[in-house]
Tab-separated table of N, CA and C in Angstrom:
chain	number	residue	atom	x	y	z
A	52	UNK	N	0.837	-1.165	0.000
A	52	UNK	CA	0.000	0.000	0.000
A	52	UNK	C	0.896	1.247	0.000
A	53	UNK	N	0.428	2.209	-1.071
A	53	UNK	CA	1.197	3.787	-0.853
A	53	UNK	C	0.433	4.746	0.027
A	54	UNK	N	1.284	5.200	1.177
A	54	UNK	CA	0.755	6.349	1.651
A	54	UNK	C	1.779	7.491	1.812
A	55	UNK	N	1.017	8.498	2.020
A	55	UNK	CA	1.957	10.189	2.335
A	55	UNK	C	2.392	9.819	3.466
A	56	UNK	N	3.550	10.211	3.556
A	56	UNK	CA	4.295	10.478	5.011
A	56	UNK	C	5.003	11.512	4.979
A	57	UNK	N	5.284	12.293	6.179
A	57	UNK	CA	5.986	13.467	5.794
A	57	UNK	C	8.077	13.099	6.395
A	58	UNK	N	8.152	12.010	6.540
A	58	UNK	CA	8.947	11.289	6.916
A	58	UNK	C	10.140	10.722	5.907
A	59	UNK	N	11.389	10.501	5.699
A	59	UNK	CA	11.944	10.570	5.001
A	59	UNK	C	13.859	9.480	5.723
A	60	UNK	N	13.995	8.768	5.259
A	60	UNK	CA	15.308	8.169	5.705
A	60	UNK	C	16.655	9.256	4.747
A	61	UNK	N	17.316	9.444	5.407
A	61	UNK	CA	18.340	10.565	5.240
A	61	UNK	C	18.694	9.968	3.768
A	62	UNK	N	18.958	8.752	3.658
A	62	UNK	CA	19.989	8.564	2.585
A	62	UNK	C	19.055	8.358	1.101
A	63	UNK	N	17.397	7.639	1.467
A	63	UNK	CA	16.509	8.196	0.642
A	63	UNK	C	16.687	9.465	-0.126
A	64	UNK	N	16.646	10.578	0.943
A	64	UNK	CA	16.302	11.712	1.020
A	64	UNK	C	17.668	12.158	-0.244
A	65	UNK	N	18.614	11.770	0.206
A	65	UNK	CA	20.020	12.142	-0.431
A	65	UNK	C	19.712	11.590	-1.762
A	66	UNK	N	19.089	10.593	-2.085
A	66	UNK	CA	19.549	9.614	-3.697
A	66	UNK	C	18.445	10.309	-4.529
A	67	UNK	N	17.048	10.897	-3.826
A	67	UNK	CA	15.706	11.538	-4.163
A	67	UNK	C	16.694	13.098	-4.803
A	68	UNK	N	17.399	13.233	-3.555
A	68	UNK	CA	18.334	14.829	-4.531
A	68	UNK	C	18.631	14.307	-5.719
A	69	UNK	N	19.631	13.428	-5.784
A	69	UNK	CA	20.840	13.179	-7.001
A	69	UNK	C	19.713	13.139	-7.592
A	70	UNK	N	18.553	11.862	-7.983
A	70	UNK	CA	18.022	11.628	-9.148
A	70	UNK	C	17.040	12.463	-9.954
A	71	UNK	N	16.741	13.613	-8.808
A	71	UNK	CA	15.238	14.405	-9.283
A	71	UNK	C	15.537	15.644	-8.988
A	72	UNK	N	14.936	15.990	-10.485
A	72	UNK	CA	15.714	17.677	-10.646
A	72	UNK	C	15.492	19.031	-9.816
A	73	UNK	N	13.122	18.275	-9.705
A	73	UNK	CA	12.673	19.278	-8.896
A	73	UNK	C	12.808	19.158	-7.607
A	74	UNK	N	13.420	18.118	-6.743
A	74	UNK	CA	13.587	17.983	-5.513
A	74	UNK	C	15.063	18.847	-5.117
A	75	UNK	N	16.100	18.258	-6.275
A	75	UNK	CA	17.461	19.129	-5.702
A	75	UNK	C	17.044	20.402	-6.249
A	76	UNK	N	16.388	20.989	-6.881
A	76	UNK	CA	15.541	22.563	-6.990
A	76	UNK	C	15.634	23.196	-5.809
A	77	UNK	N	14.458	22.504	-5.311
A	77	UNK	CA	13.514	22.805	-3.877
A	77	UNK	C	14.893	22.703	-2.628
A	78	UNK	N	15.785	22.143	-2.766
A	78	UNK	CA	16.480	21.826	-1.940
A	78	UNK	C	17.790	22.802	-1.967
A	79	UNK	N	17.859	22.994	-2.885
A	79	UNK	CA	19.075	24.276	-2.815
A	79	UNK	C	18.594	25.441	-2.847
A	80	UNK	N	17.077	25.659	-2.698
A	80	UNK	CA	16.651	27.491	-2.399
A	80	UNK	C	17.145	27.699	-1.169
A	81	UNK	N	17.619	26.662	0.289
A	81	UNK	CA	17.588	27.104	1.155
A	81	UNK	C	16.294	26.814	1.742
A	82	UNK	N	15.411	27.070	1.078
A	82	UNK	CA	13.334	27.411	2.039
A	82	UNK	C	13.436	26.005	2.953
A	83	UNK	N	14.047	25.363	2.484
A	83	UNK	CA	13.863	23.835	3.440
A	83	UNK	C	14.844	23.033	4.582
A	84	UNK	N	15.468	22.784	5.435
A	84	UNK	CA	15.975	22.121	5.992
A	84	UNK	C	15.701	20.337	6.098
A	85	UNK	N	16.595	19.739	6.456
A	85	UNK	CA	16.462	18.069	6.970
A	85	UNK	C	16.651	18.584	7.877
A	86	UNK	N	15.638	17.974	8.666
A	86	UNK	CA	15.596	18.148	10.279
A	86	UNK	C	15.175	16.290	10.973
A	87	UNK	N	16.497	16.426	11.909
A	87	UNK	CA	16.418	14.548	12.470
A	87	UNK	C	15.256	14.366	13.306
A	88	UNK	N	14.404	13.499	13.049
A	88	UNK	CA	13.033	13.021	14.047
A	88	UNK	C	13.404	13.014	15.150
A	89	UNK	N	12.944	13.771	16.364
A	89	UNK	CA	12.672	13.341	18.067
A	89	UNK	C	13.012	12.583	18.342
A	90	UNK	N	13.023	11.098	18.146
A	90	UNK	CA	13.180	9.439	18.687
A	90	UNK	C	14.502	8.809	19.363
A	91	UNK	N	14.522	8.609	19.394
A	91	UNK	CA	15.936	7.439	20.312
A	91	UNK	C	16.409	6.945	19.020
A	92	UNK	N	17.578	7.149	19.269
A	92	UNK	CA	18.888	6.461	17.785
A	92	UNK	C	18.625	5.292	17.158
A	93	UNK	N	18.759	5.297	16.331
A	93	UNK	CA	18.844	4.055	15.809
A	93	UNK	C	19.319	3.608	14.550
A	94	UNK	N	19.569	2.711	14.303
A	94	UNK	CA	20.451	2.203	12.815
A	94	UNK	C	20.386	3.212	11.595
A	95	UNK	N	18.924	3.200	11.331
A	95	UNK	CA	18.116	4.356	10.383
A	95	UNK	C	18.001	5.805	10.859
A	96	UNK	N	18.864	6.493	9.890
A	96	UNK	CA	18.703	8.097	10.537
A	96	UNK	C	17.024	8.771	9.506
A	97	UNK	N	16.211	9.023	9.962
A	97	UNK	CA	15.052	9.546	10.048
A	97	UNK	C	15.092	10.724	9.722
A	98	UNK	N	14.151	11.792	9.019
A	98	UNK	CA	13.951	13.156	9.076
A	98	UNK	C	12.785	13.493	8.632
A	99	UNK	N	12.816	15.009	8.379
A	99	UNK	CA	11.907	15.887	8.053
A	99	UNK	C	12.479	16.667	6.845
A	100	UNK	N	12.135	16.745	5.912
A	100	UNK	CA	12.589	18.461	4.744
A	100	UNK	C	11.022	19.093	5.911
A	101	UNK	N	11.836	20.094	6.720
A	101	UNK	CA	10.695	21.154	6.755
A	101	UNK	C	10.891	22.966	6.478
A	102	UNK	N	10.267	23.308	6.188
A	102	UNK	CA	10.280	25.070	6.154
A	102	UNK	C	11.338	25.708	6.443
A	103	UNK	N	12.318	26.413	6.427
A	103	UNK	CA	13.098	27.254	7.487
A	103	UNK	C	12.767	28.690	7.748
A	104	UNK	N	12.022	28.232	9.008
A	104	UNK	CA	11.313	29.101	9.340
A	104	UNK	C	11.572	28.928	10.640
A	105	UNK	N	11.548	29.807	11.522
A	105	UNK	CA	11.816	30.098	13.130
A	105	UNK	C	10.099	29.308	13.775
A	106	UNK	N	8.903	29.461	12.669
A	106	UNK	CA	7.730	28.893	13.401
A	106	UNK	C	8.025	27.541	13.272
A	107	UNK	N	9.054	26.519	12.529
A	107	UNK	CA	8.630	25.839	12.667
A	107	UNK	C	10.516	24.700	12.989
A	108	UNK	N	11.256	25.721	13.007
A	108	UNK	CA	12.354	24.994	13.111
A	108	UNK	C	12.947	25.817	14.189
A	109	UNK	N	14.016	24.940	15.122
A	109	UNK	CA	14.827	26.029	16.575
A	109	UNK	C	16.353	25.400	16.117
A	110	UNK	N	17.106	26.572	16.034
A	110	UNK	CA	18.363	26.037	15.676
A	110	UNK	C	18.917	26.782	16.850
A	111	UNK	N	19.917	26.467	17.575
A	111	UNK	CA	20.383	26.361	18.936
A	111	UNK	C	21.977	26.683	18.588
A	112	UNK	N	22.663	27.485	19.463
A	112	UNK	CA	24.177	27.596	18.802
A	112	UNK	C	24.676	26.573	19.416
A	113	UNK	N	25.473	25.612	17.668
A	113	UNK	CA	26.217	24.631	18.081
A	113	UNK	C	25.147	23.059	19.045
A	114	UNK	N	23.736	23.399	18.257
A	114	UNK	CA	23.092	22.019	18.066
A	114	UNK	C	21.987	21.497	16.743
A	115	UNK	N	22.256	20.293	16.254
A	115	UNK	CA	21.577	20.705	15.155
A	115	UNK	C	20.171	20.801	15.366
A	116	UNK	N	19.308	21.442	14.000
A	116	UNK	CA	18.191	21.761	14.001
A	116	UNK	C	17.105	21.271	14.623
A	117	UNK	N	15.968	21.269	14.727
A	117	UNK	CA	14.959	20.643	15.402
A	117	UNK	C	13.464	21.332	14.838
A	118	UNK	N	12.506	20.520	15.264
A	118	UNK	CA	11.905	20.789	15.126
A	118	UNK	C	10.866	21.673	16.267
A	119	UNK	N	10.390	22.663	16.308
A	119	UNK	CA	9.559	23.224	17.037
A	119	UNK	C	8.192	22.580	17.852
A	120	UNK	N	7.842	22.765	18.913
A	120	UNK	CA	5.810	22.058	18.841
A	120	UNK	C	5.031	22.436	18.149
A	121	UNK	N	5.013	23.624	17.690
A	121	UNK	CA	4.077	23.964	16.797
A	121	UNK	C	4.181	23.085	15.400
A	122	UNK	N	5.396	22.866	14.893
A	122	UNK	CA	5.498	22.250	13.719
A	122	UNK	C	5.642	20.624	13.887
A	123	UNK	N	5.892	20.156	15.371
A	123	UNK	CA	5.092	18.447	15.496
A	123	UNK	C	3.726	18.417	15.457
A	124	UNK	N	3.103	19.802	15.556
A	124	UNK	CA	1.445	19.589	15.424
A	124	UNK	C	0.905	19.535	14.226
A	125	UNK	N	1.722	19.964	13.443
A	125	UNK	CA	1.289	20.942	12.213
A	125	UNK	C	2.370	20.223	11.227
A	126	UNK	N	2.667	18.872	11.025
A	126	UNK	CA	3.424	18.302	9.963
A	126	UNK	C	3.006	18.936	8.249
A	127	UNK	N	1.922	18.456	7.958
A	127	UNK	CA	1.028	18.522	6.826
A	127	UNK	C	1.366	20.444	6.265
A	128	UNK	N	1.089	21.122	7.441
A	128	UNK	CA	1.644	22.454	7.078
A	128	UNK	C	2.827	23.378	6.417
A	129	UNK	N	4.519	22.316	7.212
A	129	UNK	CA	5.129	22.676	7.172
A	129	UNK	C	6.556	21.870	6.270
A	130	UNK	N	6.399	20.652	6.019
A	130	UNK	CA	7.069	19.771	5.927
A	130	UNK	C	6.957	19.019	3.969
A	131	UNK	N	7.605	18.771	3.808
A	131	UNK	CA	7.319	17.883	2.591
A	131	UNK	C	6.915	16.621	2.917
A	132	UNK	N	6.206	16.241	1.445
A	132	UNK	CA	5.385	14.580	2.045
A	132	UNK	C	5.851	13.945	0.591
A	133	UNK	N	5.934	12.193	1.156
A	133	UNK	CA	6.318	11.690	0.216
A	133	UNK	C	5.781	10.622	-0.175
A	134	UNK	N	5.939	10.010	-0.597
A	134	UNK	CA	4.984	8.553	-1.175
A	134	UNK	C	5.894	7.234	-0.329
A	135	UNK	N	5.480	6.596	0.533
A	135	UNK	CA	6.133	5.393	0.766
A	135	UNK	C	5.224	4.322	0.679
A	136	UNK	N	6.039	3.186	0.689
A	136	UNK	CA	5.338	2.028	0.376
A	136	UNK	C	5.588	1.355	1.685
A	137	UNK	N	4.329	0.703	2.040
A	137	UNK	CA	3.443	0.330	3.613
A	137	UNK	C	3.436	-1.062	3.583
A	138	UNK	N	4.000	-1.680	4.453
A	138	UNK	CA	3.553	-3.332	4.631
A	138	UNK	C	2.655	-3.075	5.105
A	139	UNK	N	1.736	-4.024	4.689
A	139	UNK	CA	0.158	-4.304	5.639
A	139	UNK	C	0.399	-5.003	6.529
């Protein structure tokens, strides 16, 4: 099954640049950041492309980006969405 997620594995995210013109577009205006998911570490590094925007991203001197509460509420708003494919 395909569904939207606004969710993205880093190295996805990286091969989605190389191969697609309008993604490394969107990705070198700057308007967007990878921002690493909330969660506890793990094998798979996780993210977000969201906005760079102060409503929805907190960059901290000398930590990387994050995401804001307003913008864990508000994914669909702020974030890119992508097509993944779902085990049932």
């Amino acid at each position: 099954m395909i569904q939207q997620v606004h969710h993205i594995r880093a190295i996805h995210g990286f091969e989605l640049y190389k191969s697609n013109k309008a993604f490394y577009d969107i990705c070198n205006t700057g308007n967007f950041l990878f921002v690493n998911r909330d969660e506890p570490k793990t094998d798979e590094w996780w993210g977000y492309y969201v906005i760079n925007h102060p409503k929805y991203v907190i960059c901290e001197d000398g930590k990387s980006p994050r995401l804001t509460d307003y913008a864990k509420e508000n994914l669909s708003e702020c974030c890119l969405q992508f097509q993944a494919e779902i085990d049932d």
